[in-house]
GROMACS .gro file of C-alpha atoms in nm:
model
  451
    1UNK     CA    1   1.998  -0.889  -1.148
    2UNK     CA    2   2.243  -0.691  -1.016
    3UNK     CA    3   2.604  -0.909  -1.072
    4UNK     CA    4   2.444  -0.945  -1.456
    5UNK     CA    5   2.345  -0.578  -1.470
    6UNK     CA    6   2.777  -0.517  -1.330
    7UNK     CA    7   2.796  -0.758  -1.634
    8UNK     CA    8   2.629  -0.598  -1.864
    9UNK     CA    9   2.297  -0.640  -1.910
   10UNK     CA   10   2.120  -0.397  -2.050
   11UNK     CA   11   1.749  -0.274  -1.832
   12UNK     CA   12   1.451  -0.261  -1.981
   13UNK     CA   13   1.360   0.053  -1.928
   14UNK     CA   14   1.235   0.134  -2.240
   15UNK     CA   15   0.955  -0.053  -2.518
   16UNK     CA   16   1.230  -0.130  -2.759
   17UNK     CA   17   1.555  -0.282  -2.732
   18UNK     CA   18   1.946  -0.187  -2.832
   19UNK     CA   19   1.839  -0.196  -3.240
   20UNK     CA   20   1.547   0.033  -3.204
   21UNK     CA   21   1.319  -0.317  -3.246
   22UNK     CA   22   1.000  -0.322  -3.049
   23UNK     CA   23   1.050  -0.558  -2.712
   24UNK     CA   24   0.771  -0.845  -2.730
   25UNK     CA   25   0.572  -0.954  -2.421
   26UNK     CA   26   0.827  -1.221  -2.351
   27UNK     CA   27   1.117  -0.950  -2.349
   28UNK     CA   28   0.925  -0.744  -2.115
   29UNK     CA   29   0.808  -1.074  -1.892
   30UNK     CA   30   1.189  -1.162  -1.878
   31UNK     CA   31   1.351  -0.872  -1.777
   32UNK     CA   32   1.571  -0.845  -2.185
   33UNK     CA   33   1.723  -1.201  -2.067
   34UNK     CA   34   1.671  -1.524  -2.240
   35UNK     CA   35   1.508  -1.787  -2.018
   36UNK     CA   36   1.837  -1.998  -1.920
   37UNK     CA   37   1.971  -1.644  -1.780
   38UNK     CA   38   1.651  -1.542  -1.623
   39UNK     CA   39   1.609  -1.953  -1.410
   40UNK     CA   40   1.979  -1.862  -1.379
   41UNK     CA   41   1.902  -1.495  -1.130
   42UNK     CA   42   1.628  -1.721  -1.003
   43UNK     CA   43   1.840  -1.951  -0.831
   44UNK     CA   44   2.142  -1.721  -0.759
   45UNK     CA   45   1.835  -1.543  -0.510
   46UNK     CA   46   1.792  -1.670  -0.139
   47UNK     CA   47   1.499  -1.508  -0.076
   48UNK     CA   48   1.346  -1.683  -0.376
   49UNK     CA   49   1.470  -2.064  -0.166
   50UNK     CA   50   1.315  -1.956   0.125
   51UNK     CA   51   0.989  -1.808  -0.069
   52UNK     CA   52   1.026  -2.189  -0.253
   53UNK     CA   53   0.982  -2.366   0.109
   54UNK     CA   54   0.716  -2.146   0.196
   55UNK     CA   55   0.478  -2.302  -0.126
   56UNK     CA   56   0.613  -2.633  -0.089
   57UNK     CA   57   0.463  -2.649   0.206
   58UNK     CA   58   0.199  -2.345   0.276
   59UNK     CA   59  -0.007  -2.430  -0.061
   60UNK     CA   60  -0.088  -2.812   0.024
   61UNK     CA   61  -0.246  -2.679   0.326
   62UNK     CA   62  -0.394  -2.322   0.135
   63UNK     CA   63  -0.608  -2.618  -0.069
   64UNK     CA   64  -0.689  -2.872   0.179
   65UNK     CA   65  -0.864  -2.592   0.411
   66UNK     CA   66  -1.149  -2.503   0.128
   67UNK     CA   67  -1.127  -2.911   0.102
   68UNK     CA   68  -1.201  -2.999   0.527
   69UNK     CA   69  -1.330  -2.667   0.623
   70UNK     CA   70  -1.235  -2.366   0.793
   71UNK     CA   71  -1.233  -2.594   1.149
   72UNK     CA   72  -0.962  -2.834   0.975
   73UNK     CA   73  -0.697  -2.494   0.965
   74UNK     CA   74  -0.762  -2.303   1.254
   75UNK     CA   75  -0.970  -2.280   1.589
   76UNK     CA   76  -1.168  -2.005   1.548
   77UNK     CA   77  -1.499  -2.057   1.769
   78UNK     CA   78  -1.758  -1.773   1.929
   79UNK     CA   79  -1.514  -1.695   2.162
   80UNK     CA   80  -1.261  -1.637   1.936
   81UNK     CA   81  -1.439  -1.575   1.562
   82UNK     CA   82  -1.158  -1.355   1.393
   83UNK     CA   83  -0.848  -1.575   1.346
   84UNK     CA   84  -0.507  -1.427   1.154
   85UNK     CA   85  -0.711  -1.444   0.830
   86UNK     CA   86  -0.882  -1.199   0.968
   87UNK     CA   87  -0.701  -0.979   1.240
   88UNK     CA   88  -0.392  -0.933   1.075
   89UNK     CA   89  -0.499  -1.006   0.686
   90UNK     CA   90  -0.830  -0.786   0.664
   91UNK     CA   91  -0.763  -0.570   0.976
   92UNK     CA   92  -0.388  -0.461   0.905
   93UNK     CA   93  -0.383  -0.481   0.562
   94UNK     CA   94  -0.646  -0.248   0.462
   95UNK     CA   95  -0.477   0.106   0.690
   96UNK     CA   96  -0.150  -0.002   0.545
   97UNK     CA   97  -0.296   0.042   0.176
   98UNK     CA   98  -0.502   0.363   0.259
   99UNK     CA   99  -0.155   0.549   0.103
  100UNK     CA  100  -0.369   0.497  -0.239
  101UNK     CA  101  -0.582   0.768  -0.236
  102UNK     CA  102  -0.412   0.967   0.026
  103UNK     CA  103  -0.127   0.980  -0.252
  104UNK     CA  104  -0.355   1.050  -0.521
  105UNK     CA  105  -0.558   1.330  -0.366
  106UNK     CA  106  -0.217   1.569  -0.304
  107UNK     CA  107  -0.045   1.501  -0.655
  108UNK     CA  108  -0.386   1.544  -0.859
  109UNK     CA  109  -0.631   1.811  -0.649
  110UNK     CA  110  -0.357   1.960  -0.447
  111UNK     CA  111  -0.148   1.986  -0.700
  112UNK     CA  112   0.153   1.805  -0.495
  113UNK     CA  113   0.343   1.728  -0.868
  114UNK     CA  114   0.682   1.678  -0.578
  115UNK     CA  115   0.529   1.356  -0.507
  116UNK     CA  116   0.449   1.202  -0.816
  117UNK     CA  117   0.797   1.007  -0.795
  118UNK     CA  118   0.616   0.746  -0.507
  119UNK     CA  119   0.224   0.797  -0.609
  120UNK     CA  120   0.219   0.514  -0.844
  121UNK     CA  121   0.409   0.322  -0.588
  122UNK     CA  122   0.160   0.406  -0.275
  123UNK     CA  123  -0.094   0.321  -0.599
  124UNK     CA  124   0.013  -0.029  -0.600
  125UNK     CA  125   0.055  -0.012  -0.231
  126UNK     CA  126  -0.301   0.096  -0.235
  127UNK     CA  127  -0.420  -0.209  -0.498
  128UNK     CA  128  -0.221  -0.479  -0.319
  129UNK     CA  129  -0.268  -0.413   0.006
  130UNK     CA  130  -0.701  -0.427  -0.050
  131UNK     CA  131  -0.629  -0.699  -0.291
  132UNK     CA  132  -0.497  -0.895  -0.002
  133UNK     CA  133  -0.701  -0.848   0.195
  134UNK     CA  134  -1.004  -0.972   0.020
  135UNK     CA  135  -0.776  -1.334  -0.054
  136UNK     CA  136  -0.733  -1.335   0.350
  137UNK     CA  137  -1.124  -1.285   0.345
  138UNK     CA  138  -1.210  -1.580   0.108
  139UNK     CA  139  -0.952  -1.807   0.285
  140UNK     CA  140  -1.164  -1.681   0.584
  141UNK     CA  141  -1.524  -1.796   0.457
  142UNK     CA  142  -1.477  -1.996   0.202
  143UNK     CA  143  -1.693  -2.078  -0.108
  144UNK     CA  144  -1.532  -1.815  -0.273
  145UNK     CA  145  -1.777  -1.805  -0.548
  146UNK     CA  146  -2.006  -1.708  -0.319
  147UNK     CA  147  -1.805  -1.362  -0.296
  148UNK     CA  148  -2.048  -1.132  -0.510
  149UNK     CA  149  -2.329  -1.233  -0.301
  150UNK     CA  150  -2.365  -0.852  -0.111
  151UNK     CA  151  -2.397  -0.715  -0.430
  152UNK     CA  152  -2.580  -0.887  -0.664
  153UNK     CA  153  -2.736  -1.172  -0.527
  154UNK     CA  154  -2.867  -1.087  -0.119
  155UNK     CA  155  -2.844  -0.731  -0.027
  156UNK     CA  156  -2.816  -0.631   0.372
  157UNK     CA  157  -2.835  -0.296   0.404
  158UNK     CA  158  -2.855  -0.274   0.780
  159UNK     CA  159  -2.528  -0.493   0.784
  160UNK     CA  160  -2.197  -0.258   0.848
  161UNK     CA  161  -2.060  -0.550   0.636
  162UNK     CA  162  -2.286  -0.485   0.324
  163UNK     CA  163  -2.129  -0.134   0.326
  164UNK     CA  164  -1.757  -0.260   0.375
  165UNK     CA  165  -1.820  -0.482   0.105
  166UNK     CA  166  -1.935  -0.239  -0.111
  167UNK     CA  167  -1.648  -0.048  -0.028
  168UNK     CA  168  -1.440  -0.228  -0.089
  169UNK     CA  169  -1.605  -0.401  -0.397
  170UNK     CA  170  -1.557  -0.042  -0.551
  171UNK     CA  171  -1.268   0.111  -0.416
  172UNK     CA  172  -1.099  -0.237  -0.567
  173UNK     CA  173  -1.185  -0.104  -0.880
  174UNK     CA  174  -1.101   0.254  -0.841
  175UNK     CA  175  -0.760   0.085  -0.762
  176UNK     CA  176  -0.730  -0.080  -1.048
  177UNK     CA  177  -0.825   0.198  -1.325
  178UNK     CA  178  -0.605   0.448  -1.156
  179UNK     CA  179  -0.255   0.140  -1.170
  180UNK     CA  180  -0.400   0.045  -1.498
  181UNK     CA  181  -0.237   0.313  -1.724
  182UNK     CA  182   0.152   0.182  -1.574
  183UNK     CA  183   0.030  -0.138  -1.708
  184UNK     CA  184  -0.122   0.030  -2.055
  185UNK     CA  185   0.245   0.199  -2.116
  186UNK     CA  186   0.453  -0.171  -2.049
  187UNK     CA  187   0.219  -0.344  -2.365
  188UNK     CA  188   0.244  -0.020  -2.585
  189UNK     CA  189  -0.106   0.076  -2.565
  190UNK     CA  190  -0.137   0.443  -2.493
  191UNK     CA  191  -0.531   0.512  -2.543
  192UNK     CA  192  -0.601   0.351  -2.283
  193UNK     CA  193  -0.394   0.559  -2.090
  194UNK     CA  194  -0.510   0.847  -2.197
  195UNK     CA  195  -0.855   0.679  -2.123
  196UNK     CA  196  -0.812   0.690  -1.733
  197UNK     CA  197  -0.585   1.054  -1.732
  198UNK     CA  198  -0.918   1.156  -1.873
  199UNK     CA  199  -1.126   1.020  -1.560
  200UNK     CA  200  -0.834   1.053  -1.303
  201UNK     CA  201  -0.996   1.362  -1.091
  202UNK     CA  202  -1.319   1.106  -1.092
  203UNK     CA  203  -1.126   0.782  -0.975
  204UNK     CA  204  -0.912   1.049  -0.717
  205UNK     CA  205  -1.259   1.178  -0.544
  206UNK     CA  206  -1.397   0.808  -0.553
  207UNK     CA  207  -1.105   0.675  -0.367
  208UNK     CA  208  -1.092   0.982  -0.118
  209UNK     CA  209  -1.510   0.916  -0.037
  210UNK     CA  210  -1.443   0.539  -0.056
  211UNK     CA  211  -1.157   0.465   0.135
  212UNK     CA  212  -1.213   0.718   0.417
  213UNK     CA  213  -1.595   0.566   0.460
  214UNK     CA  214  -1.498   0.194   0.501
  215UNK     CA  215  -1.161   0.309   0.719
  216UNK     CA  216  -1.439   0.405   0.959
  217UNK     CA  217  -1.681   0.101   0.877
  218UNK     CA  218  -1.364  -0.146   0.953
  219UNK     CA  219  -1.365   0.042   1.313
  220UNK     CA  220  -1.780   0.058   1.370
  221UNK     CA  221  -1.774  -0.327   1.320
  222UNK     CA  222  -1.668  -0.363   1.674
  223UNK     CA  223  -2.015  -0.163   1.781
  224UNK     CA  224  -2.194  -0.472   1.755
  225UNK     CA  225  -1.965  -0.622   2.025
  226UNK     CA  226  -1.990  -0.368   2.278
  227UNK     CA  227  -1.831  -0.540   2.596
  228UNK     CA  228  -1.638  -0.813   2.469
  229UNK     CA  229  -1.299  -0.555   2.340
  230UNK     CA  230  -1.122  -0.442   2.627
  231UNK     CA  231  -1.199  -0.108   2.722
  232UNK     CA  232  -0.902   0.039   2.630
  233UNK     CA  233  -0.908  -0.045   2.264
  234UNK     CA  234  -1.322   0.030   2.260
  235UNK     CA  235  -1.496   0.333   2.241
  236UNK     CA  236  -1.856   0.309   2.086
  237UNK     CA  237  -1.833   0.712   2.030
  238UNK     CA  238  -1.437   0.737   1.870
  239UNK     CA  239  -1.412   0.346   1.757
  240UNK     CA  240  -1.464   0.452   1.353
  241UNK     CA  241  -1.252   0.783   1.431
  242UNK     CA  242  -0.975   0.536   1.584
  243UNK     CA  243  -0.960   0.388   1.280
  244UNK     CA  244  -1.013   0.629   1.040
  245UNK     CA  245  -0.758   0.855   1.155
  246UNK     CA  246  -0.451   0.594   1.233
  247UNK     CA  247  -0.465   0.454   0.909
  248UNK     CA  248  -0.300   0.740   0.808
  249UNK     CA  249   0.032   0.748   0.913
  250UNK     CA  250  -0.014   0.395   0.884
  251UNK     CA  251  -0.070   0.425   0.510
  252UNK     CA  252   0.184   0.678   0.464
  253UNK     CA  253   0.486   0.514   0.643
  254UNK     CA  254   0.368   0.211   0.423
  255UNK     CA  255   0.517   0.389   0.124
  256UNK     CA  256   0.791   0.508   0.327
  257UNK     CA  257   0.888   0.132   0.426
  258UNK     CA  258   0.817  -0.032   0.081
  259UNK     CA  259   1.021   0.262  -0.121
  260UNK     CA  260   1.312   0.221   0.122
  261UNK     CA  261   1.321  -0.114   0.067
  262UNK     CA  262   1.243  -0.088  -0.308
  263UNK     CA  263   1.559   0.106  -0.274
  264UNK     CA  264   1.806  -0.112  -0.147
  265UNK     CA  265   1.714  -0.418  -0.286
  266UNK     CA  266   1.579  -0.327  -0.647
  267UNK     CA  267   1.830   0.012  -0.694
  268UNK     CA  268   1.879  -0.119  -1.088
  269UNK     CA  269   1.492  -0.055  -1.088
  270UNK     CA  270   1.459   0.238  -0.978
  271UNK     CA  271   1.576   0.601  -1.177
  272UNK     CA  272   1.763   0.863  -1.095
  273UNK     CA  273   1.463   1.079  -1.092
  274UNK     CA  274   1.313   0.827  -0.830
  275UNK     CA  275   1.676   0.781  -0.656
  276UNK     CA  276   1.723   1.162  -0.620
  277UNK     CA  277   1.372   1.250  -0.458
  278UNK     CA  278   1.317   1.020  -0.265
  279UNK     CA  279   1.464   1.156   0.061
  280UNK     CA  280   1.264   1.473   0.022
  281UNK     CA  281   0.960   1.291  -0.087
  282UNK     CA  282   1.026   1.057   0.267
  283UNK     CA  283   1.066   1.391   0.471
  284UNK     CA  284   0.700   1.531   0.334
  285UNK     CA  285   0.590   1.145   0.416
  286UNK     CA  286   0.660   1.199   0.731
  287UNK     CA  287   0.544   1.512   0.836
  288UNK     CA  288   0.211   1.374   0.735
  289UNK     CA  289   0.250   1.082   0.966
  290UNK     CA  290   0.351   1.315   1.182
  291UNK     CA  291   0.038   1.516   1.209
  292UNK     CA  292  -0.145   1.197   1.205
  293UNK     CA  293   0.054   1.029   1.484
  294UNK     CA  294  -0.085   1.338   1.696
  295UNK     CA  295  -0.451   1.391   1.630
  296UNK     CA  296  -0.480   0.984   1.679
  297UNK     CA  297  -0.245   1.008   2.015
  298UNK     CA  298  -0.511   1.300   2.082
  299UNK     CA  299  -0.795   1.171   2.052
  300UNK     CA  300  -0.699   0.808   2.194
  301UNK     CA  301  -0.676   0.983   2.513
  302UNK     CA  302  -0.991   1.183   2.510
  303UNK     CA  303  -1.226   0.871   2.421
  304UNK     CA  304  -1.035   0.724   2.744
  305UNK     CA  305  -1.116   1.061   2.944
  306UNK     CA  306  -1.465   1.072   2.780
  307UNK     CA  307  -1.555   0.683   2.912
  308UNK     CA  308  -1.334   0.783   3.258
  309UNK     CA  309  -1.149   0.418   3.233
  310UNK     CA  310  -0.821   0.589   3.347
  311UNK     CA  311  -0.841   0.312   3.617
  312UNK     CA  312  -0.792   0.018   3.368
  313UNK     CA  313  -0.444   0.132   3.262
  314UNK     CA  314  -0.367   0.026   3.635
  315UNK     CA  315  -0.333  -0.311   3.522
  316UNK     CA  316  -0.171  -0.587   3.323
  317UNK     CA  317  -0.395  -0.529   2.999
  318UNK     CA  318  -0.282  -0.156   3.088
  319UNK     CA  319   0.041  -0.194   3.045
  320UNK     CA  320   0.043  -0.391   2.772
  321UNK     CA  321  -0.227  -0.048   2.551
  322UNK     CA  322   0.087   0.192   2.712
  323UNK     CA  323   0.328  -0.048   2.523
  324UNK     CA  324   0.152  -0.007   2.217
  325UNK     CA  325   0.078   0.363   2.222
  326UNK     CA  326   0.454   0.432   2.315
  327UNK     CA  327   0.626   0.172   2.077
  328UNK     CA  328   0.415   0.176   1.826
  329UNK     CA  329   0.342   0.550   1.797
  330UNK     CA  330   0.499   0.784   2.034
  331UNK     CA  331   0.809   0.656   1.989
  332UNK     CA  332   0.783   0.685   1.597
  333UNK     CA  333   0.674   1.076   1.620
  334UNK     CA  334   0.960   1.126   1.793
  335UNK     CA  335   1.175   0.955   1.611
  336UNK     CA  336   1.058   1.168   1.286
  337UNK     CA  337   1.014   1.495   1.398
  338UNK     CA  338   1.297   1.415   1.526
  339UNK     CA  339   1.472   1.360   1.206
  340UNK     CA  340   1.264   1.538   0.961
  341UNK     CA  341   1.436   1.852   1.146
  342UNK     CA  342   1.767   1.729   1.120
  343UNK     CA  343   1.724   1.548   0.812
  344UNK     CA  344   1.867   1.258   0.978
  345UNK     CA  345   1.652   0.956   0.752
  346UNK     CA  346   1.748   0.688   0.889
  347UNK     CA  347   1.601   0.772   1.195
  348UNK     CA  348   1.314   0.850   0.955
  349UNK     CA  349   1.323   0.565   0.839
  350UNK     CA  350   1.276   0.360   1.164
  351UNK     CA  351   1.056   0.560   1.268
  352UNK     CA  352   0.833   0.468   0.970
  353UNK     CA  353   0.908   0.158   1.009
  354UNK     CA  354   0.737   0.141   1.414
  355UNK     CA  355   0.508   0.319   1.279
  356UNK     CA  356   0.357   0.008   1.045
  357UNK     CA  357   0.425  -0.249   1.360
  358UNK     CA  358   0.223   0.002   1.628
  359UNK     CA  359  -0.054  -0.046   1.318
  360UNK     CA  360  -0.052  -0.356   1.294
  361UNK     CA  361  -0.034  -0.474   1.676
  362UNK     CA  362  -0.348  -0.248   1.739
  363UNK     CA  363  -0.545  -0.405   1.534
  364UNK     CA  364  -0.445  -0.770   1.595
  365UNK     CA  365  -0.501  -0.647   1.946
  366UNK     CA  366  -0.858  -0.543   1.891
  367UNK     CA  367  -0.977  -0.807   1.650
  368UNK     CA  368  -0.823  -1.076   1.827
  369UNK     CA  369  -0.555  -1.032   2.118
  370UNK     CA  370  -0.809  -0.819   2.378
  371UNK     CA  371  -1.143  -1.000   2.182
  372UNK     CA  372  -1.374  -1.122   2.493
  373UNK     CA  373  -1.070  -1.017   2.725
  374UNK     CA  374  -1.287  -1.093   3.023
  375UNK     CA  375  -1.252  -1.519   2.944
  376UNK     CA  376  -0.949  -1.708   3.117
  377UNK     CA  377  -0.747  -1.844   2.868
  378UNK     CA  378  -0.594  -1.652   2.524
  379UNK     CA  379  -0.683  -1.830   2.203
  380UNK     CA  380  -0.304  -1.964   1.989
  381UNK     CA  381  -0.336  -1.961   1.644
  382UNK     CA  382  -0.283  -2.378   1.560
  383UNK     CA  383   0.001  -2.416   1.364
  384UNK     CA  384  -0.224  -2.488   1.007
  385UNK     CA  385  -0.390  -2.134   1.070
  386UNK     CA  386  -0.040  -1.982   1.067
  387UNK     CA  387   0.130  -2.150   0.767
  388UNK     CA  388  -0.212  -2.023   0.573
  389UNK     CA  389  -0.092  -1.669   0.657
  390UNK     CA  390   0.264  -1.670   0.566
  391UNK     CA  391   0.180  -1.855   0.273
  392UNK     CA  392  -0.080  -1.615   0.145
  393UNK     CA  393   0.179  -1.238   0.243
  394UNK     CA  394   0.452  -1.472   0.084
  395UNK     CA  395   0.195  -1.455  -0.234
  396UNK     CA  396   0.164  -1.089  -0.191
  397UNK     CA  397   0.549  -1.034  -0.178
  398UNK     CA  398   0.550  -1.217  -0.497
  399UNK     CA  399   0.306  -1.002  -0.663
  400UNK     CA  400   0.475  -0.670  -0.537
  401UNK     CA  401   0.821  -0.773  -0.660
  402UNK     CA  402   0.648  -0.911  -1.000
  403UNK     CA  403   0.538  -0.596  -1.074
  404UNK     CA  404   0.733  -0.297  -0.965
  405UNK     CA  405   1.061  -0.512  -1.199
  406UNK     CA  406   0.822  -0.503  -1.489
  407UNK     CA  407   0.594  -0.218  -1.505
  408UNK     CA  408   0.679   0.166  -1.435
  409UNK     CA  409   0.673   0.184  -1.126
  410UNK     CA  410   0.989   0.348  -0.993
  411UNK     CA  411   1.115   0.413  -1.320
  412UNK     CA  412   0.950   0.630  -1.619
  413UNK     CA  413   0.980   0.444  -1.966
  414UNK     CA  414   1.256   0.663  -2.181
  415UNK     CA  415   1.050   0.715  -2.505
  416UNK     CA  416   0.846   0.882  -2.279
  417UNK     CA  417   1.079   1.115  -2.142
  418UNK     CA  418   1.207   1.134  -2.573
  419UNK     CA  419   0.805   1.260  -2.601
  420UNK     CA  420   0.866   1.517  -2.349
  421UNK     CA  421   1.154   1.681  -2.486
  422UNK     CA  422   1.094   1.725  -2.844
  423UNK     CA  423   1.049   2.054  -2.923
  424UNK     CA  424   0.754   2.225  -3.050
  425UNK     CA  425   0.696   2.305  -3.362
  426UNK     CA  426   0.766   2.568  -3.575
  427UNK     CA  427   0.445   2.761  -3.702
  428UNK     CA  428   0.466   2.771  -4.046
  429UNK     CA  429   0.314   3.176  -4.160
  430UNK     CA  430   0.021   3.220  -4.375
  431UNK     CA  431   0.030   3.262  -4.776
  432UNK     CA  432   0.088   3.654  -4.822
  433UNK     CA  433   0.213   3.673  -4.458
  434UNK     CA  434   0.575   3.841  -4.398
  435UNK     CA  435   0.732   3.634  -4.240
  436UNK     CA  436   0.939   3.783  -3.895
  437UNK     CA  437   1.239   3.845  -3.955
  438UNK     CA  438   1.551   3.702  -3.774
  439UNK     CA  439   1.735   4.053  -3.687
  440UNK     CA  440   1.712   4.089  -3.351
  441UNK     CA  441   1.498   4.452  -3.313
  442UNK     CA  442   1.553   4.742  -3.061
  443UNK     CA  443   1.349   4.800  -2.831
  444UNK     CA  444   1.332   5.153  -2.583
  445UNK     CA  445   1.332   4.884  -2.255
  446UNK     CA  446   1.572   4.719  -2.262
  447UNK     CA  447   1.788   5.088  -2.360
  448UNK     CA  448   1.986   5.258  -2.034
  449UNK     CA  449   1.992   5.618  -1.993
  450UNK     CA  450   2.346   5.656  -2.134
  451UNK     CA  451   2.193   5.537  -2.453
   0.00000   0.00000   0.00000
């Protein structure tokens, strides 16, 4: 796309083309290109070849998992119940998707309108993260037609998973509604966008309640298995708090990561407002992430002191725990603090990347690596499980890129900007009322003593 734009291709950033005619749905889907031009630019992109190779291998194996069962694809057992599908797909994707309710709260409730250039990206990141966490869950559970059972068929109010299922389902619905305003702009349905704007405050409050509850509920899930998770990653008193607090910097740093990748790889798609405000918004997000990381480290140390687990640090597990805390949280905190203070954006973004790594490592450690830590051997995921996980994540990238290319997430429709700059209508004087004179009227307040 970048080369085509350099050769004169007009970017689709308005519902109307250069001749003033309304664009068709096909024109919007093909980014203003002809079918042959679209295929040509797709073939030239090396990332598409990598994705095609992943799909060629992964899709047949993914289909085979539903035909031959879970045991054909994974080595899950009572000792290792959660493989990559849940250890990475569910437990790691959900905290990185907390950006939606955080940016929605900041913009819609606290009035941080300076964050609006990146608000829709944060909402989309939250929506896709939760949606693909459900896809990973389906790959693990199988029988996707039974997904609505906790909502409409078989209730289980005493189970934490019942709470998580309801929270994820309702929050996913809320996020679909929040992101739909961009979709309504894209298809040219202003009534739908106005309807969403009327309920934005309610959607934001719902997002706060639902997201904060189920982030903690995922941590509370591990209290069902006391003694199985290594004590350095488990605390009956603080487990839900660890998961909730670490999700806050995880979501903010995920937005910094995605916005950085988008600015580098699809800079043509962002408008001037996005590029000009990106560094300033990144600094604001990094400040919030630093406060979240500092709180998380403090609570983590308090939990160790509360349960007197210091002796576990003098072991191999303790070294692995210190690696996670230092590389995944303390070092990013130092880097982002220094980068924000000196305005060195590369260091800030490096700290954000490391925080995302730290949150993912923490969830994988808790759900997979340290689970049943007293057993003599560790389970290594089989190759089919790895391939299926990569295939679903590749689909996540394709859907993410497809939406960013088309919907007004990183840019605003030019027509919308024109509507905002339309001058206010001049009031028509009532019949019989004297029209105001255009001649300047003298004012005593504007006179000086010399006058």
